[in-house]
Short mmCIF file of C-alpha atoms in Angstrom, two decimals:
data_model
loop_
_atom_site.label_atom_id
_atom_site.label_comp_id
_atom_site.label_asym_id
_atom_site.label_seq_id
_atom_site.Cartn_x
_atom_site.Cartn_y
_atom_site.Cartn_z
CA MET A 29 -56.16 -91.76 -60.26
CA TYR A 30 -58.53 -88.80 -59.86
CA TYR A 31 -57.12 -85.57 -58.42
CA TYR A 32 -59.66 -83.00 -57.17
CA ILE A 33 -58.62 -79.35 -57.01
CA VAL A 34 -61.15 -77.53 -54.83
CA ASN A 35 -61.67 -73.78 -54.74
CA PRO A 36 -63.27 -73.19 -51.32
CA ALA A 37 -64.20 -69.60 -52.27
CA ALA A 38 -66.15 -70.57 -55.41
CA GLY A 39 -69.90 -69.99 -55.43
CA ARG A 40 -69.66 -68.06 -52.16
CA GLY A 41 -68.25 -71.08 -50.35
CA GLN A 42 -70.82 -73.71 -51.40
CA ILE A 43 -68.31 -76.54 -50.96
CA LYS A 44 -68.38 -76.12 -47.17
CA ASN A 45 -71.92 -77.54 -46.97
CA LEU A 46 -71.48 -80.07 -49.76
CA GLN A 47 -68.09 -81.57 -49.10
CA GLU A 48 -69.23 -84.65 -47.16
CA LYS A 49 -72.07 -85.46 -49.57
CA LEU A 50 -69.75 -84.96 -52.52
CA ARG A 51 -67.01 -87.21 -51.20
CA ASP A 52 -69.55 -89.90 -50.26
CA ARG A 53 -71.10 -89.87 -53.71
CA LEU A 54 -67.72 -90.06 -55.43
CA SER A 55 -66.78 -92.96 -53.15
CA GLU A 56 -69.97 -94.80 -54.08
CA LEU A 57 -69.05 -94.36 -57.72
CA GLY A 58 -65.53 -95.64 -57.10
CA ILE A 59 -63.75 -92.40 -58.03
CA ARG A 60 -62.85 -90.91 -54.68
CA GLY A 61 -59.23 -89.91 -55.47
CA GLU A 62 -56.99 -87.30 -53.85
CA TRP A 63 -58.18 -83.84 -52.71
CA ALA A 64 -56.42 -80.48 -52.52
CA LYS A 65 -57.76 -77.01 -51.65
CA THR A 66 -56.54 -73.80 -53.21
CA THR A 67 -55.66 -70.88 -50.95
CA GLY A 68 -55.75 -68.06 -53.50
CA PRO A 69 -55.86 -67.04 -57.19
CA GLY A 70 -53.33 -68.85 -59.38
CA GLU A 71 -53.05 -71.83 -57.03
CA ALA A 72 -55.22 -74.15 -59.12
CA ALA A 73 -52.85 -73.78 -62.09
CA LYS A 74 -49.80 -74.68 -59.97
CA MET A 75 -51.63 -77.64 -58.44
CA ALA A 76 -52.64 -78.90 -61.88
CA THR A 77 -49.03 -78.70 -63.09
CA ALA A 78 -47.80 -80.60 -60.03
CA ALA A 79 -50.54 -83.24 -60.26
CA GLU A 80 -49.77 -83.85 -63.92
CA ALA A 81 -46.06 -84.20 -63.12
CA LYS A 82 -46.91 -86.76 -60.41
CA GLY A 83 -48.73 -88.86 -63.00
CA HIS A 84 -52.38 -88.15 -62.27
CA THR A 85 -54.40 -88.97 -65.38
CA THR A 86 -57.58 -87.14 -64.38
CA ILE A 87 -57.76 -83.71 -62.78
CA VAL A 88 -61.13 -82.42 -61.64
CA ALA A 89 -61.77 -78.72 -61.09
CA VAL A 90 -64.23 -78.30 -58.24
CA GLY A 91 -65.40 -74.70 -58.51
CA GLY A 92 -66.43 -72.22 -61.18
CA ASP A 93 -65.10 -70.99 -64.50
CA ASP A 94 -62.03 -69.37 -62.92
CA THR A 95 -60.99 -72.66 -61.36
CA VAL A 96 -61.44 -74.55 -64.62
CA ASN A 97 -59.50 -71.95 -66.59
CA GLU A 98 -56.65 -72.05 -64.08
CA VAL A 99 -56.48 -75.86 -64.31
CA ILE A 100 -56.39 -75.66 -68.12
CA ASN A 101 -53.59 -73.11 -68.01
CA GLY A 102 -51.65 -75.33 -65.60
CA LEU A 103 -51.62 -78.41 -67.83
CA THR A 104 -48.69 -78.97 -70.18
CA GLY A 105 -49.61 -82.30 -71.83
CA GLU A 106 -52.68 -83.45 -73.71
CA ALA A 107 -53.16 -86.90 -72.21
CA THR A 108 -54.61 -85.69 -68.90
CA ALA A 109 -58.41 -85.72 -68.75
CA VAL A 110 -60.12 -82.73 -67.14
CA GLY A 111 -63.40 -83.00 -65.28
CA ILE A 112 -65.63 -80.35 -63.71
CA ILE A 113 -67.82 -80.29 -60.63
CA PRO A 114 -69.60 -76.95 -61.03
CA LEU A 115 -69.82 -75.08 -57.76
CA GLY A 116 -69.15 -71.55 -58.98
CA SER A 117 -71.51 -68.60 -59.47
CA ALA A 118 -71.74 -68.78 -63.26
CA ASN A 119 -70.46 -72.20 -64.45
CA HIS A 120 -70.62 -71.30 -68.16
CA LEU A 121 -68.04 -73.91 -69.12
CA ALA A 122 -69.80 -76.73 -67.28
CA ARG A 123 -73.12 -75.82 -68.89
CA GLN A 124 -71.55 -75.84 -72.33
CA LEU A 125 -70.25 -79.34 -71.63
CA GLY A 126 -73.77 -80.43 -70.64
CA ILE A 127 -73.12 -80.47 -66.87
CA THR A 128 -75.65 -78.56 -64.79
CA SER A 129 -75.32 -79.81 -61.20
CA TRP A 130 -72.76 -81.37 -58.87
CA GLN A 131 -74.83 -84.57 -58.71
CA GLN A 132 -74.86 -84.92 -62.48
CA ALA A 133 -71.16 -84.04 -62.57
CA CYS A 134 -70.37 -87.06 -60.37
CA GLU A 135 -72.24 -89.39 -62.74
CA VAL A 136 -70.47 -87.82 -65.73
CA LEU A 137 -67.07 -88.29 -64.08
CA ALA A 138 -67.80 -91.95 -63.44
CA ALA A 139 -69.01 -92.51 -67.02
CA ARG A 140 -65.75 -90.92 -68.26
CA ARG A 141 -66.79 -89.95 -71.79
CA LEU A 142 -64.04 -87.90 -73.39
CA THR A 143 -64.03 -85.12 -75.99
CA ASP A 144 -61.01 -83.13 -77.15
CA TYR A 145 -61.39 -79.35 -77.44
CA GLY A 146 -58.85 -76.99 -78.95
CA LEU A 147 -57.54 -74.30 -76.66
CA ILE A 148 -57.83 -70.67 -77.68
CA ALA A 149 -54.97 -68.31 -76.93
CA ALA A 150 -55.74 -64.67 -76.11
CA GLY A 151 -52.36 -63.01 -75.82
CA GLN A 152 -50.41 -65.21 -73.41
CA LYS A 153 -53.39 -66.92 -71.75
CA PHE A 154 -55.33 -69.96 -72.84
CA PHE A 155 -59.06 -70.33 -72.58
CA LEU A 156 -61.68 -72.76 -73.72
CA SER A 157 -65.00 -71.08 -74.00
CA THR A 158 -65.93 -67.46 -74.66
CA LEU A 159 -64.21 -64.13 -75.07
CA THR A 160 -66.26 -60.94 -75.22
CA LEU A 161 -65.60 -57.28 -75.70
CA GLY A 162 -67.67 -54.17 -76.11
CA PHE A 163 -70.99 -53.52 -74.39
CA GLU A 164 -71.03 -56.72 -72.34
CA THR A 165 -67.53 -56.16 -71.01
CA ASP A 166 -68.42 -52.61 -70.09
CA LEU A 167 -71.74 -53.69 -68.55
CA ASP A 168 -70.00 -55.92 -66.07
CA LYS A 169 -68.13 -52.92 -64.67
CA THR A 170 -71.28 -50.93 -63.94
CA VAL A 171 -73.92 -53.55 -63.10
CA ASP A 172 -73.74 -56.25 -60.44
CA THR A 173 -74.69 -59.20 -62.61
CA GLU A 174 -74.17 -61.74 -59.84
CA ALA A 175 -76.94 -60.55 -57.51
CA ARG A 176 -79.99 -62.83 -57.52
CA GLY A 177 -83.66 -62.33 -56.74
CA LEU A 178 -86.45 -60.47 -58.54
CA GLY A 179 -85.57 -57.06 -57.09
CA ALA A 180 -81.93 -57.47 -58.09
CA ARG A 181 -82.91 -58.55 -61.62
CA VAL A 182 -85.17 -55.53 -62.09
CA ASN A 183 -82.37 -53.29 -60.88
CA GLN A 184 -79.88 -54.98 -63.22
CA LEU A 185 -82.21 -54.46 -66.15
CA ARG A 186 -82.78 -50.82 -65.27
CA GLN A 187 -79.05 -50.12 -64.90
CA GLY A 188 -78.29 -52.14 -68.02
CA TRP A 189 -80.83 -50.18 -70.04
CA GLY A 190 -79.41 -46.85 -68.90
CA HIS A 191 -75.91 -48.03 -69.71
CA ALA A 192 -76.89 -49.33 -73.15
CA ARG A 193 -78.47 -46.04 -74.16
CA THR A 194 -75.29 -44.10 -73.41
CA PHE A 195 -72.80 -46.71 -74.61
CA GLN A 196 -70.64 -45.41 -77.47
CA THR A 197 -69.89 -47.98 -80.17
CA LEU A 198 -66.22 -48.74 -80.80
CA ARG A 199 -64.51 -48.38 -84.13
CA CYS A 200 -63.20 -51.88 -84.68
CA ARG A 201 -60.75 -53.39 -87.15
CA ILE A 202 -60.20 -57.15 -87.33
CA GLN A 203 -57.55 -58.95 -89.35
CA VAL A 204 -58.84 -62.45 -90.10
CA ASP A 205 -56.41 -65.32 -90.81
CA GLU A 206 -54.15 -62.83 -92.59
CA THR A 207 -56.47 -63.16 -95.60
CA TYR A 208 -58.98 -60.36 -95.09
CA ASN A 209 -59.69 -57.31 -92.94
CA LEU A 210 -62.98 -56.23 -91.53
CA GLU A 211 -63.98 -52.81 -90.20
CA CYS A 212 -67.17 -51.80 -88.43
CA ASP A 213 -68.74 -49.80 -85.64
CA LEU A 214 -68.94 -52.35 -82.87
CA PHE A 215 -71.53 -52.72 -80.13
CA SER A 216 -70.50 -56.17 -78.93
CA LEU A 217 -68.24 -59.02 -80.00
CA SER A 218 -67.85 -62.58 -78.82
CA ILE A 219 -65.47 -65.37 -79.82
CA THR A 220 -66.02 -69.00 -78.97
CA ASN A 221 -65.00 -72.46 -80.15
CA GLN A 222 -67.42 -73.82 -82.76
CA LYS A 223 -67.09 -77.27 -81.23
CA PHE A 224 -68.82 -76.09 -78.06
CA GLN A 225 -71.95 -75.37 -80.07
CA ASN A 226 -71.74 -78.55 -82.08
CA ALA A 227 -69.66 -81.50 -80.91
CA LEU A 228 -69.60 -82.83 -84.49
CA ALA A 229 -67.93 -79.68 -85.81
CA GLU A 230 -64.18 -79.16 -86.02
CA ASN A 231 -62.37 -76.87 -83.60
CA LYS A 232 -62.66 -73.39 -85.10
CA LEU A 233 -63.18 -69.86 -83.77
CA ILE A 234 -66.66 -68.45 -84.31
CA VAL A 235 -66.49 -64.67 -84.24
CA SER A 236 -69.88 -63.00 -83.76
CA LEU A 237 -70.40 -59.30 -83.63
CA SER A 238 -73.22 -56.82 -83.68
CA ASP A 239 -73.72 -53.17 -84.30
CA ARG A 240 -76.08 -51.26 -82.00
CA PRO A 241 -79.42 -53.08 -81.71
CA GLY A 242 -82.68 -51.19 -82.17
CA GLN A 243 -84.64 -50.13 -79.06
CA ARG A 244 -86.93 -53.17 -79.13
CA GLN A 245 -84.07 -55.56 -79.76
CA LEU A 246 -82.02 -53.96 -76.99
CA GLY A 247 -84.59 -54.92 -74.37
CA SER A 248 -84.60 -58.53 -75.51
CA TYR A 249 -80.80 -58.53 -75.73
CA LEU A 250 -80.43 -57.25 -72.16
CA TRP A 251 -83.00 -59.69 -70.81
CA GLN A 252 -81.23 -62.70 -72.34
CA LEU A 253 -77.88 -61.47 -71.10
CA MET A 254 -79.12 -60.96 -67.53
CA ARG A 255 -81.12 -64.15 -67.40
CA ARG A 256 -78.58 -66.54 -68.87
CA GLY A 257 -75.37 -64.70 -68.02
CA GLU A 258 -74.19 -65.54 -71.53
CA SER A 259 -73.82 -63.48 -74.65
CA PRO A 260 -76.97 -63.66 -76.79
CA LEU A 261 -74.70 -62.86 -79.73
CA SER A 262 -74.35 -66.52 -80.67
CA GLU A 263 -78.01 -66.52 -81.70
CA GLU A 264 -78.46 -63.10 -83.28
CA PRO A 265 -75.23 -61.66 -84.61
CA SER A 266 -75.34 -59.18 -87.45
CA THR A 267 -71.97 -60.54 -88.57
CA ARG A 268 -70.47 -63.97 -88.04
CA PHE A 269 -67.53 -65.83 -89.50
CA LEU A 270 -65.13 -68.68 -88.79
CA ALA A 271 -61.41 -68.23 -88.35
CA ASP A 272 -58.24 -69.77 -86.94
CA LYS A 273 -56.70 -66.45 -85.98
CA VAL A 274 -57.89 -62.87 -85.51
CA LEU A 275 -56.15 -59.65 -84.54
CA ILE A 276 -58.56 -57.16 -83.01
CA GLU A 277 -57.96 -53.42 -82.71
CA THR A 278 -60.47 -50.94 -81.33
CA GLU A 279 -60.71 -47.18 -81.05
CA PRO A 280 -60.81 -46.41 -78.18
CA VAL A 281 -58.91 -49.23 -76.49
CA THR A 282 -61.22 -51.49 -74.50
CA GLY A 283 -61.04 -54.37 -72.07
CA ILE A 284 -61.72 -57.98 -73.01
CA MET A 285 -63.39 -60.62 -70.86
CA VAL A 286 -62.72 -64.33 -70.93
CA ASP A 287 -65.41 -66.54 -69.41
CA GLY A 288 -66.76 -63.60 -67.45
CA LYS A 289 -63.44 -62.24 -66.11
CA VAL A 290 -61.43 -59.24 -67.35
CA ALA A 291 -58.39 -60.70 -69.09
CA GLY A 292 -56.65 -57.98 -71.08
CA ARG A 293 -57.17 -55.08 -73.45
CA THR A 294 -57.17 -54.43 -77.17
CA PRO A 295 -55.27 -54.69 -79.42
CA ILE A 296 -55.21 -58.43 -78.95
CA ALA A 297 -54.37 -61.47 -81.05
CA ILE A 298 -56.63 -64.49 -80.59
CA ARG A 299 -55.84 -67.81 -82.17
CA LEU A 300 -56.93 -71.39 -82.08
CA THR A 301 -53.93 -73.36 -80.91
CA GLN A 302 -52.80 -76.89 -81.70
CA ARG A 303 -53.13 -77.71 -78.00
CA GLN A 304 -56.12 -79.78 -77.10
CA VAL A 305 -57.65 -80.49 -73.73
CA ARG A 306 -59.42 -83.75 -73.08
CA PHE A 307 -62.64 -83.08 -71.21
CA ILE A 308 -64.95 -85.49 -69.46
CA THR A 309 -68.32 -84.40 -70.82
CA GLU A 310 -71.95 -85.36 -70.82
CA LYS A 311 -72.13 -85.88 -74.58
CA VAL A 312 -69.38 -86.84 -76.98
CA ALA A 313 -69.13 -86.64 -80.75
CA GLY A 314 -69.39 -90.43 -81.02
CA ASP A 315 -72.83 -90.48 -79.38
CA LEU A 316 -74.08 -87.70 -81.66
CA LEU A 317 -72.77 -89.48 -84.74
CA GLU A 318 -74.65 -92.62 -83.70
CA ALA A 319 -77.80 -90.54 -83.32
CA VAL A 320 -77.61 -88.82 -86.72
CA GLY A 321 -76.81 -91.90 -88.79
CA PRO A 322 -74.20 -93.14 -91.27
CA ARG A 323 -74.42 -90.24 -93.79
CA GLU A 324 -73.57 -87.53 -91.28
CA ARG A 325 -70.99 -89.84 -89.70
CA GLY A 326 -69.23 -90.19 -93.06
CA ARG A 327 -69.31 -86.41 -93.59
CA SER A 328 -67.88 -85.77 -90.15
CA GLU A 329 -65.17 -88.40 -90.52
CA ALA A 330 -64.19 -86.91 -93.89
CA LYS A 331 -63.70 -83.52 -92.21
CA GLU A 332 -61.43 -85.01 -89.53
CA ARG A 333 -59.29 -86.95 -92.01
CA PRO A 334 -55.95 -85.18 -92.58
CA GLU A 335 -55.35 -84.06 -96.18
CA MET B 14 -78.46 -49.03 -85.89
CA ALA B 15 -79.73 -52.35 -87.27
CA ARG B 16 -81.54 -51.83 -90.57
CA ARG B 17 -85.01 -53.15 -91.16
CA ASP B 18 -84.05 -54.53 -94.54
CA ASP B 19 -81.09 -56.46 -93.18
CA VAL B 20 -80.68 -59.90 -94.62
CA LEU B 21 -82.78 -62.43 -92.79
CA GLY B 22 -82.21 -66.08 -92.28
CA VAL B 23 -78.63 -66.14 -91.12
CA ALA B 24 -79.14 -69.51 -89.46
CA GLY B 25 -77.07 -72.13 -91.26
CA ALA B 26 -74.79 -69.72 -93.15
CA GLU B 27 -71.17 -70.14 -92.16
CA THR B 28 -70.30 -66.53 -92.94
CA VAL B 29 -72.56 -63.52 -92.51
CA ILE B 30 -71.34 -60.01 -93.18
CA GLY B 31 -73.89 -57.50 -91.90
CA ALA B 32 -74.83 -54.12 -93.31
CA GLY B 33 -72.42 -51.41 -92.24
CA VAL B 34 -69.43 -53.79 -92.17
CA VAL B 35 -66.59 -53.19 -94.64
CA VAL B 36 -64.43 -56.13 -95.70
CA GLU B 37 -61.36 -56.21 -97.87
CA GLY B 38 -59.43 -59.31 -98.95
CA ASP B 39 -60.04 -62.92 -99.94
CA LEU B 40 -63.04 -64.71 -98.46
CA HIS B 41 -62.59 -68.43 -99.01
CA GLY B 42 -64.59 -71.15 -97.30
CA ASP B 43 -66.72 -74.26 -97.57
CA GLY B 44 -70.10 -73.08 -96.37
CA ASP B 45 -72.84 -70.65 -97.35
CA MET B 46 -72.11 -66.94 -97.25
CA ILE B 47 -74.48 -64.01 -96.84
CA ILE B 48 -72.99 -60.60 -97.55
CA ASP B 49 -74.97 -57.48 -96.78
CA GLY B 50 -72.06 -55.11 -96.25
CA THR B 51 -69.33 -53.71 -98.45
CA PHE B 52 -66.79 -56.18 -99.84
CA THR B 53 -63.77 -55.79 -102.08
CA GLY B 54 -61.64 -58.75 -103.06
CA ASP B 55 -62.29 -62.34 -104.03
CA ILE B 56 -64.99 -64.77 -102.89
CA LYS B 57 -64.69 -68.52 -103.27
CA THR B 58 -66.76 -71.23 -101.61
CA THR B 59 -68.26 -74.63 -102.28
CA GLY B 60 -71.50 -73.38 -100.76
CA ASP B 61 -73.97 -70.69 -101.84
CA VAL B 62 -73.40 -66.95 -101.86
CA THR B 63 -76.20 -64.47 -101.25
CA ILE B 64 -75.67 -60.76 -101.67
CA GLY B 65 -78.24 -58.89 -99.61
CA VAL B 66 -80.07 -55.73 -100.67
CA ASN B 67 -77.54 -53.58 -98.80
CA GLY B 68 -74.56 -55.47 -100.21
CA THR B 69 -72.03 -53.60 -102.35
CA ILE B 70 -69.50 -56.06 -103.75
CA LYS B 71 -66.47 -55.58 -105.96
CA ALA B 72 -65.29 -59.14 -106.39
CA ASN B 73 -65.28 -62.21 -108.55
CA ILE B 74 -67.47 -64.89 -107.02
CA GLU B 75 -67.03 -68.63 -107.39
CA ALA B 76 -69.70 -70.67 -105.64
CA ALA B 77 -72.38 -73.33 -106.02
CA ASN B 78 -75.37 -70.97 -106.35
CA VAL B 79 -75.23 -67.18 -106.34
CA THR B 80 -78.13 -64.85 -105.54
CA VAL B 81 -77.68 -61.12 -105.97
CA GLY B 82 -80.04 -58.73 -104.20
CA GLY B 83 -77.60 -55.81 -104.02
CA SER B 84 -74.80 -54.56 -106.20
CA LEU B 85 -72.04 -56.71 -107.72
CA ASP B 86 -69.17 -55.47 -109.84
CA GLY B 87 -67.39 -58.67 -110.85
CA HIS B 88 -67.77 -62.05 -112.51
CA ILE B 89 -69.85 -64.95 -111.27
CA THR B 90 -68.84 -68.56 -111.77
CA ALA B 91 -71.53 -70.85 -110.36
CA SER B 92 -71.66 -74.62 -110.63
CA GLY B 93 -75.41 -74.25 -110.11
CA GLU B 94 -77.77 -71.32 -110.58
CA ALA B 95 -77.14 -67.59 -110.65
CA SER B 96 -80.06 -65.31 -109.93
CA ILE B 97 -80.50 -61.55 -109.83
CA GLY B 98 -83.30 -60.27 -107.64
CA GLU B 99 -85.56 -57.28 -108.25
CA SER B 100 -83.11 -54.94 -106.49
CA GLY B 101 -80.03 -56.72 -107.81
CA ARG B 102 -77.48 -55.13 -110.12
CA VAL B 103 -74.69 -57.16 -111.71
CA ARG B 104 -71.93 -55.75 -113.87
CA GLY B 105 -69.78 -58.63 -115.04
CA ASN B 106 -69.93 -61.98 -116.78
CA VAL B 107 -71.88 -64.94 -115.49
CA THR B 108 -70.96 -68.58 -116.08
CA SER B 109 -73.52 -70.90 -114.53
CA ALA B 110 -75.87 -73.82 -115.11
CA GLY B 111 -78.79 -71.41 -115.16
CA LEU B 112 -79.50 -67.69 -114.92
CA ALA B 113 -82.65 -66.03 -113.63
CA ILE B 114 -83.27 -62.29 -113.60
CA ALA B 115 -86.30 -60.99 -111.70
CA PRO B 116 -88.27 -58.00 -113.05
CA GLY B 117 -86.34 -54.90 -111.94
CA GLY B 118 -83.01 -56.73 -111.79
CA ILE B 119 -80.15 -55.27 -113.84
CA PHE B 120 -77.51 -57.31 -115.65
CA VAL B 121 -74.73 -55.76 -117.70
CA GLY B 122 -72.38 -58.38 -119.06
CA SER B 123 -72.42 -61.71 -120.85
CA SER B 124 -73.88 -64.99 -119.76
CA ARG B 125 -72.54 -68.41 -120.56
CA LEU B 126 -74.63 -71.42 -119.61
CA ARG B 127 -72.78 -74.58 -118.75
CA GLN B 128 -74.13 -77.60 -120.59
CA ALA B 129 -75.46 -80.37 -118.40
CA ALA B 130 -73.09 -83.39 -118.41
CA ARG B 131 -74.16 -85.95 -121.06
CA LEU B 132 -74.28 -89.62 -120.27
CA ASP B 133 -72.05 -91.39 -122.75
CA LEU B 134 -73.26 -94.97 -122.88
CA GLY B 135 -71.15 -95.68 -125.97
CA ASP B 136 -70.72 -99.31 -127.04
CA GLU B 137 -72.19 -100.72 -123.86
CA GLU B 138 -75.71 -99.78 -124.98
CA ALA B 139 -75.34 -101.84 -128.22
#
């Protein structure tokens, strides 16, 4: 039985105009289910816990990244499938799962293709997608990155440029898997789950960091960040490595952001947990294995096999 | 500031340590590694290791193929090829299936080439 947790404030209240169309479409697909609306921050997590306890096997977050993260943090078991209908402002998580519109999300929910993703713990909170710190975290405090329109974009770029030129790099020390330590002057850092970039890969933290880009690179960096709302670090890091656990210290202390929201400060321990969340996604590892052929399938299956 | 002679071609490498980054400890993995910073410790992988022109390494390296463009103080054990580029400097012993030193490259140490495995057909051939 599908259980829909709706954040009426997400995406500046988009659900108000879409609710009827959404319910009709889900009915047509035979997955209408039960609906509940949140009334404030933290509610989605409590609703997810209660729905799971009642025996709902599929919980759908109708909203943005905040709503999805709250639902994830509310689940206690691993058998419940989580779906997304993206109606937030950013929808990073939905995009990474291959879901770009509410209409497509309905089809994806009906197709019910499942992929397990490992949860990442940052301090006491769990998250699925991306943690950032450094320039991008600081940028969000000074520039309104949510405003849309050409004028707003130009203004964002201008403010971002001014901010980047005065931004002081952080002295950063990272302990990686208790096997090695890394020190650098940090401009920006991001941590994500490798499996989000490649469904065939195992769950593993990818840590990407960069020192201060050159003037020409800075413009391109800012443009990508403003346009996509995502860290361009995944494509052009100066340093990148895989890990299960990292402990990050910075001088001075700085804030960290998880999926676009401030979520703590350094020093912070980030680790890939044993907990998995079952997501209803557009593409699953099985489909990709079929596409690449038996050799890659064998290699991927060998990786998954326990030693 | 990013350096113009930073190592290129990071795509595909599992681990990339950029110039200006200092690492200490054991770096073990399964994929390719590109190290252009300062490293002290031990490096072991089933993939390839490339030391960039800015790389300053004090470590023993065990890998498939090893390419040195910077400075290495330590031994290399490669199941495949070891190569020292024109700006490369190696002080240590090399055990590999092959060794190439470009003009300008410096190697202080001993080299031992692994013999290729021989097919032993034995009595079956008769």
